[in-house]
Amino acid sequence: MSKFITFEGVDGAGKSTHLAWFADALRQRGPDVLVTREPGGTPLGEQLREILLNQPMSIGTEALLMFAARLEHIEQVIKPALHAGKWVISDRFSDASFAYQGGGRGMDWDKLSQLEQWVHPDLQPDLTLFFDVPVEVARQRLANNASLDRFEQEQAEFFERVRAGYHKRVRQNPQRYRVIDAAQPMDVVKRKLEEIILSL
Ligand code: TYD
């Protein structure tokens, strides 16, 4: 049975590193795994990503473009892969819109719910791994990056609101999430991921 798994966390939580490791470990156990990301995952989505990560714009535009890229991603990539029996792992999905545009930017939560209902009324991840880390830790990790995008350049308060946005999503639907304490050393997190793979 195919599964749709998403990875979430504030910038600097280490989610992308863990995702690569998780996908390899899963492949070794047999499933055909497709790794993709948001915003992006399709040619049009990657063009929208370029704009979203670099161009200033209003909050509503930002949310609409995130969901526009997502609709394309779902129709062109995610659903066809799931129907073909593949496991799909996405580096971010709609939880990121609630956390960043809702929590971070303060966009109305109900409007985001309406967009979610419109864009994917019949699709939710089977499982979401939320890499949770105190904002100071995430900021320190980001400090090593040479170039920071429009979101990564935001202040600590923005990331506190993003993190609170993720926590709100988890509270609203706890059974979908596995919350991982990403401040722990890498090997401890890996052991946790191994357990999750076994449980799948
Ligand atoms: P990210 O996933 O962190 O990629 P990288 O590891 O290459 O930096 O970058 C995507 C950025 O887009 C991230 O800062 C969060 C933001 N984002 C939103 O604000 N809303 C969304 O719906 C999504 C999918 C991402």
Short mmCIF file of C-alpha atoms and ligand atoms in Angstrom, two decimals:
data_model
loop_
_atom_site.label_atom_id
_atom_site.label_comp_id
_atom_site.label_asym_id
_atom_site.label_seq_id
_atom_site.Cartn_x
_atom_site.Cartn_y
_atom_site.Cartn_z
CA MET A 1 0.00 0.00 0.00
CA SER A 2 1.40 3.37 -1.03
CA LYS A 3 1.80 6.08 1.58
CA PHE A 4 2.08 9.85 1.51
CA ILE A 5 4.54 11.15 4.12
CA THR A 6 5.47 14.78 4.70
CA PHE A 7 8.38 16.39 6.56
CA GLU A 8 7.89 19.69 8.36
CA GLY A 9 9.77 22.03 10.66
CA VAL A 10 11.09 25.57 10.96
CA ASP A 11 14.07 26.48 8.77
CA GLY A 12 17.19 25.06 10.41
CA ALA A 13 15.43 22.12 12.10
CA GLY A 14 17.45 19.69 9.98
CA LYS A 15 14.45 18.21 8.20
CA SER A 16 16.05 18.02 4.73
CA THR A 17 19.07 16.02 5.99
CA HIS A 18 16.81 13.63 7.87
CA LEU A 19 14.52 13.31 4.87
CA ALA A 20 17.34 12.09 2.61
CA TRP A 21 18.39 9.52 5.20
CA PHE A 22 14.80 8.40 5.84
CA ALA A 23 14.08 7.94 2.11
CA ASP A 24 17.21 5.79 1.65
CA ALA A 25 16.44 3.69 4.71
CA LEU A 26 12.88 3.16 3.47
CA ARG A 27 14.03 2.19 -0.05
CA GLN A 28 16.29 -0.47 1.44
CA ARG A 29 13.19 -2.10 2.84
CA GLY A 30 11.52 -2.38 -0.55
CA PRO A 31 9.07 0.40 -1.34
CA ASP A 32 9.43 2.45 -4.50
CA VAL A 33 9.96 5.91 -2.98
CA LEU A 34 9.49 9.26 -4.69
CA VAL A 35 11.03 12.27 -2.96
CA THR A 36 9.67 15.68 -3.79
CA ARG A 37 9.34 19.15 -2.25
CA GLU A 38 7.22 22.25 -1.81
CA PRO A 39 7.02 24.85 -3.02
CA GLY A 40 8.15 23.06 -6.18
CA GLY A 41 8.06 19.49 -7.37
CA THR A 42 6.92 20.34 -10.92
CA PRO A 43 8.49 22.62 -13.59
CA LEU A 44 5.85 25.30 -12.93
CA GLY A 45 6.10 24.77 -9.16
CA GLU A 46 9.87 25.25 -9.26
CA GLN A 47 9.38 28.55 -11.13
CA LEU A 48 6.89 29.63 -8.48
CA ARG A 49 9.40 28.58 -5.78
CA GLU A 50 12.01 30.87 -7.32
CA ILE A 51 9.55 33.78 -7.12
CA LEU A 52 8.25 32.88 -3.65
CA LEU A 53 11.69 32.59 -2.10
CA ASN A 54 13.03 35.81 -3.61
CA GLN A 55 10.35 38.38 -4.50
CA PRO A 56 8.57 40.54 -1.95
CA MET A 57 4.77 40.21 -2.23
CA SER A 58 1.59 40.60 -0.20
CA ILE A 59 0.63 37.87 2.27
CA GLY A 60 -2.43 36.81 0.29
CA THR A 61 -0.40 36.50 -2.91
CA GLU A 62 2.17 34.41 -1.06
CA ALA A 63 -0.52 32.02 0.22
CA LEU A 64 -2.24 31.76 -3.17
CA LEU A 65 1.03 31.02 -4.98
CA MET A 66 1.93 28.37 -2.39
CA PHE A 67 -1.41 26.68 -2.99
CA ALA A 68 -1.21 27.15 -6.77
CA ALA A 69 2.15 25.36 -6.80
CA ARG A 70 0.61 22.71 -4.53
CA LEU A 71 -2.37 22.05 -6.82
CA GLU A 72 -0.01 21.45 -9.72
CA HIS A 73 2.18 19.25 -7.52
CA ILE A 74 -0.78 17.13 -6.37
CA GLU A 75 -2.22 16.65 -9.84
CA GLN A 76 1.01 16.14 -11.76
CA VAL A 77 3.16 14.29 -9.24
CA ILE A 78 1.67 13.21 -5.91
CA LYS A 79 -1.60 11.57 -6.99
CA PRO A 80 -0.16 9.79 -10.07
CA ALA A 81 2.70 8.38 -7.96
CA LEU A 82 0.35 7.18 -5.21
CA HIS A 83 -1.93 5.58 -7.80
CA ALA A 84 1.10 3.81 -9.27
CA GLY A 85 1.77 2.30 -5.82
CA LYS A 86 4.76 4.48 -4.93
CA TRP A 87 5.47 5.98 -1.54
CA VAL A 88 5.67 9.76 -1.76
CA ILE A 89 7.78 11.78 0.66
CA SER A 90 7.39 15.55 0.40
CA ASP A 91 9.71 18.08 1.98
CA ARG A 92 6.85 20.32 3.25
CA PHE A 93 3.15 20.41 2.34
CA SER A 94 0.08 22.37 3.53
CA ASP A 95 1.14 22.39 7.19
CA ALA A 96 3.90 24.80 6.08
CA SER A 97 1.28 27.22 4.70
CA PHE A 98 -0.55 27.19 8.04
CA ALA A 99 2.71 27.61 9.96
CA TYR A 100 4.41 30.24 7.76
CA GLN A 101 1.57 32.21 6.14
CA GLY A 102 -0.85 31.62 9.07
CA GLY A 103 1.46 31.62 12.09
CA GLY A 104 4.43 33.58 10.75
CA ARG A 105 2.64 36.17 8.62
CA GLY A 106 -0.63 36.24 10.55
CA MET A 107 -2.93 35.26 7.69
CA ASP A 108 -6.43 34.24 8.72
CA TRP A 109 -6.45 30.53 9.62
CA ASP A 110 -9.96 29.99 8.19
CA LYS A 111 -8.93 31.38 4.81
CA LEU A 112 -6.08 28.88 4.73
CA SER A 113 -8.51 26.10 5.66
CA GLN A 114 -10.69 27.16 2.72
CA LEU A 115 -7.73 27.00 0.36
CA GLU A 116 -6.80 23.59 1.75
CA GLN A 117 -10.39 22.38 1.22
CA TRP A 118 -10.37 23.68 -2.32
CA VAL A 119 -6.97 22.38 -3.36
CA HIS A 120 -6.98 18.97 -1.68
CA PRO A 121 -10.38 18.07 -0.24
CA ASP A 122 -9.64 14.35 -0.51
CA LEU A 123 -5.92 14.16 0.20
CA GLN A 124 -3.97 14.46 3.46
CA PRO A 125 -0.60 12.96 4.35
CA ASP A 126 -0.85 9.52 5.96
CA LEU A 127 1.92 10.65 8.28
CA THR A 128 3.73 13.92 8.99
CA LEU A 129 7.10 14.03 10.73
CA PHE A 130 7.39 17.37 12.48
CA PHE A 131 10.97 18.23 13.42
CA ASP A 132 10.56 20.47 16.41
CA VAL A 133 13.42 22.55 17.69
CA PRO A 134 13.76 25.71 19.83
CA VAL A 135 14.05 28.72 17.55
CA GLU A 136 17.52 29.67 18.92
CA VAL A 137 18.89 26.26 17.93
CA ALA A 138 17.44 26.55 14.42
CA ARG A 139 18.86 30.08 14.06
CA GLN A 140 22.33 28.90 15.02
CA ARG A 141 22.21 26.16 12.40
CA LEU A 142 21.07 28.62 9.73
CA ALA A 143 23.90 30.99 10.61
CA ASN A 144 26.31 28.67 8.74
CA ASN A 145 24.40 29.10 5.46
CA ALA A 146 26.05 31.40 2.95
CA SER A 147 22.83 32.66 1.35
CA LEU A 148 19.48 32.95 3.08
CA ASP A 149 16.15 33.15 1.21
CA ARG A 150 13.31 35.59 1.93
CA PHE A 151 11.89 33.38 4.71
CA GLU A 152 15.22 32.46 6.29
CA GLN A 153 16.05 36.17 6.60
CA GLU A 154 13.10 36.73 8.95
CA GLN A 155 13.63 37.58 12.63
CA ALA A 156 13.45 35.12 15.53
CA GLU A 157 9.91 36.32 16.44
CA PHE A 158 8.68 35.26 13.02
CA PHE A 159 10.02 31.72 13.59
CA GLU A 160 8.46 31.61 17.06
CA ARG A 161 5.10 32.27 15.41
CA VAL A 162 5.83 29.67 12.70
CA ARG A 163 6.65 27.11 15.38
CA ALA A 164 3.46 27.98 17.28
CA GLY A 165 1.55 27.58 13.99
CA TYR A 166 2.92 24.05 13.61
CA HIS A 167 2.00 23.24 17.21
CA LYS A 168 -1.55 24.45 16.56
CA ARG A 169 -1.84 22.15 13.51
CA VAL A 170 -0.56 19.20 15.55
CA ARG A 171 -3.10 19.92 18.30
CA GLN A 172 -5.92 20.02 15.73
CA ASN A 173 -5.14 16.56 14.34
CA PRO A 174 -2.59 14.83 16.62
CA GLN A 175 -2.95 11.31 15.17
CA ARG A 176 -1.41 12.37 11.83
CA TYR A 177 1.88 13.61 13.36
CA ARG A 178 5.03 12.25 14.89
CA VAL A 179 6.73 15.10 16.71
CA ILE A 180 10.50 14.63 16.76
CA ASP A 181 12.73 16.55 19.13
CA ALA A 182 15.25 17.76 16.54
CA ALA A 183 17.50 19.45 19.10
CA GLN A 184 18.83 15.99 20.00
CA PRO A 185 22.05 14.68 18.44
CA MET A 186 21.77 13.32 14.91
CA ASP A 187 22.16 9.64 15.89
CA VAL A 188 19.35 9.90 18.45
CA VAL A 189 17.05 11.38 15.79
CA LYS A 190 18.09 8.62 13.37
CA ARG A 191 17.19 5.93 15.88
CA LYS A 192 13.77 7.55 16.24
CA LEU A 193 13.37 7.55 12.44
CA GLU A 194 14.35 3.87 12.31
CA GLU A 195 11.60 3.10 14.81
CA ILE A 196 9.11 4.98 12.67
CA ILE A 197 10.17 3.06 9.55
CA LEU A 198 9.69 -0.22 11.40
CA SER A 199 6.25 0.88 12.53
CA LEU A 200 5.32 1.56 8.87
P1 TYD B 1 12.81 24.89 2.63
O1 TYD B 1 11.81 23.79 2.55
O2 TYD B 1 13.29 25.24 3.97
O3 TYD B 1 13.96 24.53 1.62
P2 TYD B 1 15.52 24.67 1.83
O4 TYD B 1 15.83 23.58 2.83
O5 TYD B 1 16.02 24.44 0.46
O6 TYD B 1 15.75 26.06 2.34
O7 TYD B 1 12.31 26.23 1.91
C1 TYD B 1 11.04 26.53 1.61
C2 TYD B 1 10.62 27.82 2.29
O8 TYD B 1 9.29 28.10 1.90
C3 TYD B 1 10.65 27.73 3.79
O9 TYD B 1 11.24 28.88 4.34
C4 TYD B 1 9.19 27.72 4.19
C5 TYD B 1 8.48 28.36 3.04
N1 TYD B 1 7.13 27.84 2.80
C6 TYD B 1 6.03 28.60 3.15
O10 TYD B 1 6.18 29.72 3.67
N2 TYD B 1 4.77 28.12 2.91
C7 TYD B 1 4.55 26.91 2.32
O11 TYD B 1 3.37 26.51 2.11
C8 TYD B 1 5.70 26.13 1.96
C9 TYD B 1 5.51 24.78 1.30
C10 TYD B 1 6.97 26.62 2.22
#
